[in-house]
Tab-separated table of C-alpha atoms (C1' of nucleotides) in Angstrom:
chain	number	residue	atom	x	y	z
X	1	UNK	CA	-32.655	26.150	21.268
X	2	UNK	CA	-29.605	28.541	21.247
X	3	UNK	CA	-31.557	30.685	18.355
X	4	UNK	CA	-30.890	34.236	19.170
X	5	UNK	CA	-34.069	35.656	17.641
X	6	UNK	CA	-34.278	38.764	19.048
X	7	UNK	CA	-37.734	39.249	20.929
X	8	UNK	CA	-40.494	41.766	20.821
X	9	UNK	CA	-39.664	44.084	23.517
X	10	UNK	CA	-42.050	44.590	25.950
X	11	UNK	CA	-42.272	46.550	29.170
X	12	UNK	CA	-41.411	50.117	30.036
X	13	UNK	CA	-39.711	52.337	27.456
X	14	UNK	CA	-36.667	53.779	27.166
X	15	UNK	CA	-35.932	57.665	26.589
X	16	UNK	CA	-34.271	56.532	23.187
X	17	UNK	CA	-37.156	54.202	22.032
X	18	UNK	CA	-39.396	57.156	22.662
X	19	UNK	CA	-37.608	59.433	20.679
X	20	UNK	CA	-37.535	56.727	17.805
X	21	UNK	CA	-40.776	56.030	18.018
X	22	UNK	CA	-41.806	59.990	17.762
X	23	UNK	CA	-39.514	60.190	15.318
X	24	UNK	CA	-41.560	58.375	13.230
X	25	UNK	CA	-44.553	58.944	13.836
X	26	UNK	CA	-43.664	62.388	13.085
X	27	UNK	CA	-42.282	61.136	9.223
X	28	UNK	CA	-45.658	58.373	8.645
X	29	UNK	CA	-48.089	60.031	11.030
X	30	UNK	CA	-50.551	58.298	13.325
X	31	UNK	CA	-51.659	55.306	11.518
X	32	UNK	CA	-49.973	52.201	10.404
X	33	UNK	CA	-48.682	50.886	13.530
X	34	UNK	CA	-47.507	47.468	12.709
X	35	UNK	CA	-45.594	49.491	10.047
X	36	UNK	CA	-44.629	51.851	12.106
X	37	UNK	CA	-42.996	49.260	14.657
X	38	UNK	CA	-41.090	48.168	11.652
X	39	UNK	CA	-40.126	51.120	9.940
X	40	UNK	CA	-38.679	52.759	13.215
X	41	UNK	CA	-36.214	50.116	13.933
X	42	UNK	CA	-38.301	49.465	17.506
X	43	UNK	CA	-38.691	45.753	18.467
X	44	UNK	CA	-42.119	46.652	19.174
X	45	UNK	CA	-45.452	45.492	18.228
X	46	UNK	CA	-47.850	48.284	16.749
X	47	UNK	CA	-50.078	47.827	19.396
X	48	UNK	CA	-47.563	48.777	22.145
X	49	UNK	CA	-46.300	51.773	19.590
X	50	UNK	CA	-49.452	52.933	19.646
X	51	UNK	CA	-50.277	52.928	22.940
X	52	UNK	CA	-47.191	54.493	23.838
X	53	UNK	CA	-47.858	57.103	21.746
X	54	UNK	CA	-51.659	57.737	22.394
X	55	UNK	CA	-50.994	57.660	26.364
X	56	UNK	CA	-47.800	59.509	26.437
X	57	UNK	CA	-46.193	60.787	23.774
X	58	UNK	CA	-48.471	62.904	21.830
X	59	UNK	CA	-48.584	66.390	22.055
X	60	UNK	CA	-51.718	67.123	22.884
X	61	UNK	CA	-51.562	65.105	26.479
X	62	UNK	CA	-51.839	67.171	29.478
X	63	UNK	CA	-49.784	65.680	32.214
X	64	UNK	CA	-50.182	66.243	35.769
X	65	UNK	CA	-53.303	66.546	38.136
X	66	UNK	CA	-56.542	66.404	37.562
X	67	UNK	CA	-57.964	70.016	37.820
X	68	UNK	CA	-61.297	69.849	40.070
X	69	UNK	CA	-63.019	70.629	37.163
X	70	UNK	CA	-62.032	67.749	35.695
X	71	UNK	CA	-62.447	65.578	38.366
X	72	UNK	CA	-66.008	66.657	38.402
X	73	UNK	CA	-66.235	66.013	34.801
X	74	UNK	CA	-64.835	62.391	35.227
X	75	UNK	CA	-67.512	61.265	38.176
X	76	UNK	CA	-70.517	62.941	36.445
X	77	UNK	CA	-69.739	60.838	33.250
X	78	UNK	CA	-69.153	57.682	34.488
X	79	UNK	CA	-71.990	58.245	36.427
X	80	UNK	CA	-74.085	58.623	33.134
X	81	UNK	CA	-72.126	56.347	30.874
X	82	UNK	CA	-70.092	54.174	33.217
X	83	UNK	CA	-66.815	52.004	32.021
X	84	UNK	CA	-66.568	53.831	28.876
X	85	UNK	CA	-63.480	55.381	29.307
X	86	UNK	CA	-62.687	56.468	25.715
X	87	UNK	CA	-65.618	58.140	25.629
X	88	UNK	CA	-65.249	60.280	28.937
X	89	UNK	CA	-61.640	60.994	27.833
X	90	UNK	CA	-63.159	62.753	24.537
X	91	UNK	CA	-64.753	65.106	26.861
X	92	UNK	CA	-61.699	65.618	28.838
X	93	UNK	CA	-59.082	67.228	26.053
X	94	UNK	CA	-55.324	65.987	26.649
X	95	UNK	CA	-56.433	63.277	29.158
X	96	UNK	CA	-56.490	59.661	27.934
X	97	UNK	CA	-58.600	57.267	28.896
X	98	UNK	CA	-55.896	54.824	30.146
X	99	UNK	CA	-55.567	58.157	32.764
X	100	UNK	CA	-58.844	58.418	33.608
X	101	UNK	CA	-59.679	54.364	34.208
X	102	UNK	CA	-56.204	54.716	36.612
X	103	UNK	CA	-57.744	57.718	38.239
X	104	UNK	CA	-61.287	56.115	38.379
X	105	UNK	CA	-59.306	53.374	39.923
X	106	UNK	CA	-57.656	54.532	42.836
X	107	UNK	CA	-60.343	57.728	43.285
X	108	UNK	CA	-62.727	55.083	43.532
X	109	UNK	CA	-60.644	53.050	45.939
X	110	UNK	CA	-60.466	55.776	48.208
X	111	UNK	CA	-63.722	56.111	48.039
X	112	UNK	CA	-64.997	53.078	48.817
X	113	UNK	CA	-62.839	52.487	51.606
X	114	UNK	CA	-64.097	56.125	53.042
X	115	UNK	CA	-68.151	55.019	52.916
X	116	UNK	CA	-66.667	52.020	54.793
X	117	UNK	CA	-65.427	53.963	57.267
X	118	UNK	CA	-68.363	55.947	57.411
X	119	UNK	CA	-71.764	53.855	56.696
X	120	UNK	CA	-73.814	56.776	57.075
X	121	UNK	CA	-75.066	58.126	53.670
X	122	UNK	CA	-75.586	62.142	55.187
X	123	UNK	CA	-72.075	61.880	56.334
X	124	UNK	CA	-70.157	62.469	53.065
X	125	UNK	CA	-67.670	64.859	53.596
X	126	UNK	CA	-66.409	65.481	50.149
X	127	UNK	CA	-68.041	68.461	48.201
X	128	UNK	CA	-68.980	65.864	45.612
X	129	UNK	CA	-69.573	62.309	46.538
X	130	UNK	CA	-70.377	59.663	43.856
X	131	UNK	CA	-73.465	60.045	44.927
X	132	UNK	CA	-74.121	63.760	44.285
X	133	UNK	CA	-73.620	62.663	40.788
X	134	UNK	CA	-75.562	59.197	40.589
X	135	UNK	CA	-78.282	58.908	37.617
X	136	UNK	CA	-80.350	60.526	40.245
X	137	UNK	CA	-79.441	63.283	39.585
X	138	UNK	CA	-78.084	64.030	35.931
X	139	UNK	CA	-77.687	68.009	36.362
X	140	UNK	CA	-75.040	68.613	34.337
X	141	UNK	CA	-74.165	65.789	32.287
X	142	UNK	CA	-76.181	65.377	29.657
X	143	UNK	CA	-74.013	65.701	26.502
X	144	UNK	CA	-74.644	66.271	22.726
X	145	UNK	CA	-74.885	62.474	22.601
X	146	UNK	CA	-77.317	62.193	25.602
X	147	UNK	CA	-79.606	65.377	23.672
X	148	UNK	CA	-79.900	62.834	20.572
X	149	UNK	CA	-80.523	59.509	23.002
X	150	UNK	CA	-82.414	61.401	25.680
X	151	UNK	CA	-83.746	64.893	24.595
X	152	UNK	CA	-82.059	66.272	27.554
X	153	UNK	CA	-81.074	70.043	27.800
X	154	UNK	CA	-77.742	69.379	27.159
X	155	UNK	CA	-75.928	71.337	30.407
X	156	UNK	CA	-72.538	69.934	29.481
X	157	UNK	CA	-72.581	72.295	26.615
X	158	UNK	CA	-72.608	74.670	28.573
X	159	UNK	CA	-69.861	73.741	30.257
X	160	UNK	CA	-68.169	73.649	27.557
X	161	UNK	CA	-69.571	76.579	25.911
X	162	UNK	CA	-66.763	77.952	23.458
X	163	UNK	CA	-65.795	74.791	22.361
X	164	UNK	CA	-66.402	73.561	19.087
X	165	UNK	CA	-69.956	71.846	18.611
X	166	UNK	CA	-68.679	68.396	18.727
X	167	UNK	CA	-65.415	67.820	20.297
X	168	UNK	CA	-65.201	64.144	19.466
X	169	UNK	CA	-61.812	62.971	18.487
X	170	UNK	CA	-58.431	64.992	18.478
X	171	UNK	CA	-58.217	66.765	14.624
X	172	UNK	CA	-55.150	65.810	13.393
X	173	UNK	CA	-54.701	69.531	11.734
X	174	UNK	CA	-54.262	70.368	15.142
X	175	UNK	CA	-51.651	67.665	16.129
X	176	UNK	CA	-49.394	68.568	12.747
X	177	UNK	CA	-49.814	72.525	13.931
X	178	UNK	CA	-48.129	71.738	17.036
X	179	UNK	CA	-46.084	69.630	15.901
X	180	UNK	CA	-44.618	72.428	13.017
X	181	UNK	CA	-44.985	74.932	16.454
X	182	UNK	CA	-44.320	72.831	19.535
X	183	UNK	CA	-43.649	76.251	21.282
X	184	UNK	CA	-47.128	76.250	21.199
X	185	UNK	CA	-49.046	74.711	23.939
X	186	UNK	CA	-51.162	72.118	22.945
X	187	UNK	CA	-54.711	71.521	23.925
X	188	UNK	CA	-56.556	74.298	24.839
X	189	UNK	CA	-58.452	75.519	21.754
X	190	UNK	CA	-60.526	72.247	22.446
X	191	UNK	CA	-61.859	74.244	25.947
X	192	UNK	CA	-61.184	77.661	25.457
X	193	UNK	CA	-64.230	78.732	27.226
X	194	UNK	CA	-64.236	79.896	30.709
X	195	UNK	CA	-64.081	76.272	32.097
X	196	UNK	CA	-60.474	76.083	31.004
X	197	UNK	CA	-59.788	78.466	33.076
X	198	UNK	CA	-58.627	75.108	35.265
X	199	UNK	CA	-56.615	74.229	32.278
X	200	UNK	CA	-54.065	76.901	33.014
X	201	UNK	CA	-54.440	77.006	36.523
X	202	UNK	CA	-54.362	73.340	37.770
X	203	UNK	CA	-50.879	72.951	35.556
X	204	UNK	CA	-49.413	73.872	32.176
X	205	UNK	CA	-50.180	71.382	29.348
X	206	UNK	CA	-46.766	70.560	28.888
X	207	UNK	CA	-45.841	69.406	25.689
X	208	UNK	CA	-44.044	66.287	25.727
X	209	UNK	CA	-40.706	66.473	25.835
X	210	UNK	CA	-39.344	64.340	23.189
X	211	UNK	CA	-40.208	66.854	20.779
X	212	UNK	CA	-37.887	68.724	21.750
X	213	UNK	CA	-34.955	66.020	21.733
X	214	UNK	CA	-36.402	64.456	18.154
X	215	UNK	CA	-33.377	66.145	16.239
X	216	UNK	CA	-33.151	65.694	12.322
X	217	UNK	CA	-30.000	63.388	12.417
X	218	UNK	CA	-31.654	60.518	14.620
X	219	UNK	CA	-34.462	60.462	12.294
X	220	UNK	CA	-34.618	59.134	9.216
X	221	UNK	CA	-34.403	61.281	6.539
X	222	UNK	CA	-36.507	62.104	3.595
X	223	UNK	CA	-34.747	59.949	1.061
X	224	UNK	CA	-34.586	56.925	3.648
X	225	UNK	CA	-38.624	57.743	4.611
X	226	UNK	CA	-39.389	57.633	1.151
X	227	UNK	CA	-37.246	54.300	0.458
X	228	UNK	CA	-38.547	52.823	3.378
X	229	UNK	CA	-42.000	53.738	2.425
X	230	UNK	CA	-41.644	52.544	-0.918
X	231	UNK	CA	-40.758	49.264	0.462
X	232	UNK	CA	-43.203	48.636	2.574
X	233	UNK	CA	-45.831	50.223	-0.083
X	234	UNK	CA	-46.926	53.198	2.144
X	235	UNK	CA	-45.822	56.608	1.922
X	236	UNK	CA	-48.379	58.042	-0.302
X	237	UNK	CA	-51.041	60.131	1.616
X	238	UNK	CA	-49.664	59.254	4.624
X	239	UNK	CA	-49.495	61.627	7.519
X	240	UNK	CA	-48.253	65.338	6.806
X	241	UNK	CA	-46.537	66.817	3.989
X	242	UNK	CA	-42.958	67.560	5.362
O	1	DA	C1'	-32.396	52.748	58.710
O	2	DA	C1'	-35.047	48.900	57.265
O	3	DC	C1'	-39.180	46.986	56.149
O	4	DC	C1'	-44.057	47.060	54.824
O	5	DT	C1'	-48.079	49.028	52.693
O	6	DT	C1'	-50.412	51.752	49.494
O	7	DA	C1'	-51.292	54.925	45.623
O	8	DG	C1'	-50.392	56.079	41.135
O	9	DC	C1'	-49.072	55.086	36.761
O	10	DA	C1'	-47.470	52.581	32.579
O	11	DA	C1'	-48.026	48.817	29.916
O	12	DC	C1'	-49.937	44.329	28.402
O	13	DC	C1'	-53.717	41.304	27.015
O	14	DG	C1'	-57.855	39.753	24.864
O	15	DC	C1'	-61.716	40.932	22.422
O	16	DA	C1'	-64.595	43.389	19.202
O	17	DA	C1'	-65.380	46.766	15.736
O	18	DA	C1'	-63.844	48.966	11.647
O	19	DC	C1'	-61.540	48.881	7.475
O	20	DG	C1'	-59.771	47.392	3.020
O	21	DG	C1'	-58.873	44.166	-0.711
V	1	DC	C1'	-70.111	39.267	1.021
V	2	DC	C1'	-66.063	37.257	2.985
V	3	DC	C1'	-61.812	37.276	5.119
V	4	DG	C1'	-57.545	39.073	6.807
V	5	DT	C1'	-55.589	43.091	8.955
V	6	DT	C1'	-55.624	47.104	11.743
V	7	DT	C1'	-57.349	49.907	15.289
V	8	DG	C1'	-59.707	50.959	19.524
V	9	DC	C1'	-61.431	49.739	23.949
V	10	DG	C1'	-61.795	48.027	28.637
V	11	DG	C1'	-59.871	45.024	32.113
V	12	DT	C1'	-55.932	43.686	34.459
V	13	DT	C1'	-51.256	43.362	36.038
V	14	DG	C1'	-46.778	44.829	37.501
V	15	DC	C1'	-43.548	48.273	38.835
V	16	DT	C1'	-42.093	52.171	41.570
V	17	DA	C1'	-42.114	56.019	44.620
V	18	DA	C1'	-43.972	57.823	48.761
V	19	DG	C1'	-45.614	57.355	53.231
V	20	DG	C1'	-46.093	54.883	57.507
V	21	DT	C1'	-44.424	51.853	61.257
DNA sequence: AACCTTAGCAACCGCAAACGG
DNA sequence: CCCGTTTGCGGTTGCTAAGGT
């Protein structure tokens, strides 16, 4: 048929689709992303809005290496919890777990194709092998989760001693601060302890960048968010007071 | 310089859980 | 309680840049 329905989009995204998409978010907040693919003009399912957002384009992400510390982190806790890579990524502020599966992936890679190399189990070079963190040997990574489940000591608190009790989930106070103050860097307060010390050292969060370019006359404005909203029966408690 | 391989990353897909009417 | 919708998660794929031959 010669229909020229115009198709979801799919695949990468462009600078402007980003910007639209931030944009608004920004007016509707993080929810609602089937409306939210409407609203913002993208030809974009919710699902992909969301995803872009959550593993690129919010401000909170840290970008960049893994600090060792990290890295650590990430080996000791799928070596306790395994595939759950949402869960690891709560205990790794700014790093999603879409980046931490990828990292898992190739790190893992490497890995493996090293202990082929190298069949003999003293012969691990690395200062931390997946062994050195196997269920053999939990040191460090028993979390607030694992002292409920397990009764363990809990080390990982203190690794993260400073931060706040539970550090589950991103608080969206936080996300609306830095988004009225994106001069601010994002992220740290989660790991202000002496840990984060890697934070600043193994690369600046940098706050993504399309904050800076989301400029008041690409995005809709307050009469058109409200019409908008209005029609698609949302708008009321939704996301941040602007 | 051209080609091939690999690592790293972004994005999609399917499924399940959570939520709301 | 049921059912439709939305959200979150984990697995997988595809693209691209970098490195090697």
């Amino acid at each position: 048929m010669v229909t020229v329905r115009e198709e979801t989009r799919k695949g990468p995204w462009t600078e402007q689709e980003d910007l639209q998409l931030v944009c608004t978010v920004r007016l509707f907040g993080e929810r609602r992303w089937d409306f939210i693919a409407k609203v913002s003009g993208l030809n974009r399912t919710g699902k992909s809005c969301r995803l872009r957002w959550v593993n690129y384009l919010h401000p909170g992400l840290k970008r960049g290496r893994m600090s060792p510390h990290e890295e650590r982190l990430i080996l000791e806790l799928h070596a306790r919890w395994g595939n759950r890579w949402s869960r690891i990524a709560r205990r790794l502020p700014g790093r999603t777990d879409n980046e931490i599966k990828n990292y898992w992936r190739t790190h893992m890679r490497k890995k493996a194709q090293e202990r082929k190399s190298n069949m003999s189990p003293s012969s691990s070079s690395s200062s931390l092998t997946y062994q050195s963190c196997h269920p053999e040997t939990p040191s460090m990574i028993l979390g607030v989760d694992e002292q409920e489940h397990h009764g363990g000591s809990g080390c990982i608190t203190s690794i993260m001693k400073g931060a706040p009790a539970d550090m589950d989930g991103y608080p969206m106070d936080q996300i609306w601060m830095e988004i009225e103050a994106p001069n601010v860097l994002a992220g740290p307060c989660f790991d202000e302890g002496k840990e984060d010390a890697y934070n600043s050292v193994s690369g600046p969060l940098l706050p993504t960048p399309m904050w800076d370019y989301c400029c008041p006359e690409t995005c809709l404005t307050m009469d058109d968010e409200i019409k908008v909203a209005s029609k698609y029966g949302y708008g009321k408690g939704v996301g941040p007071c602007y």
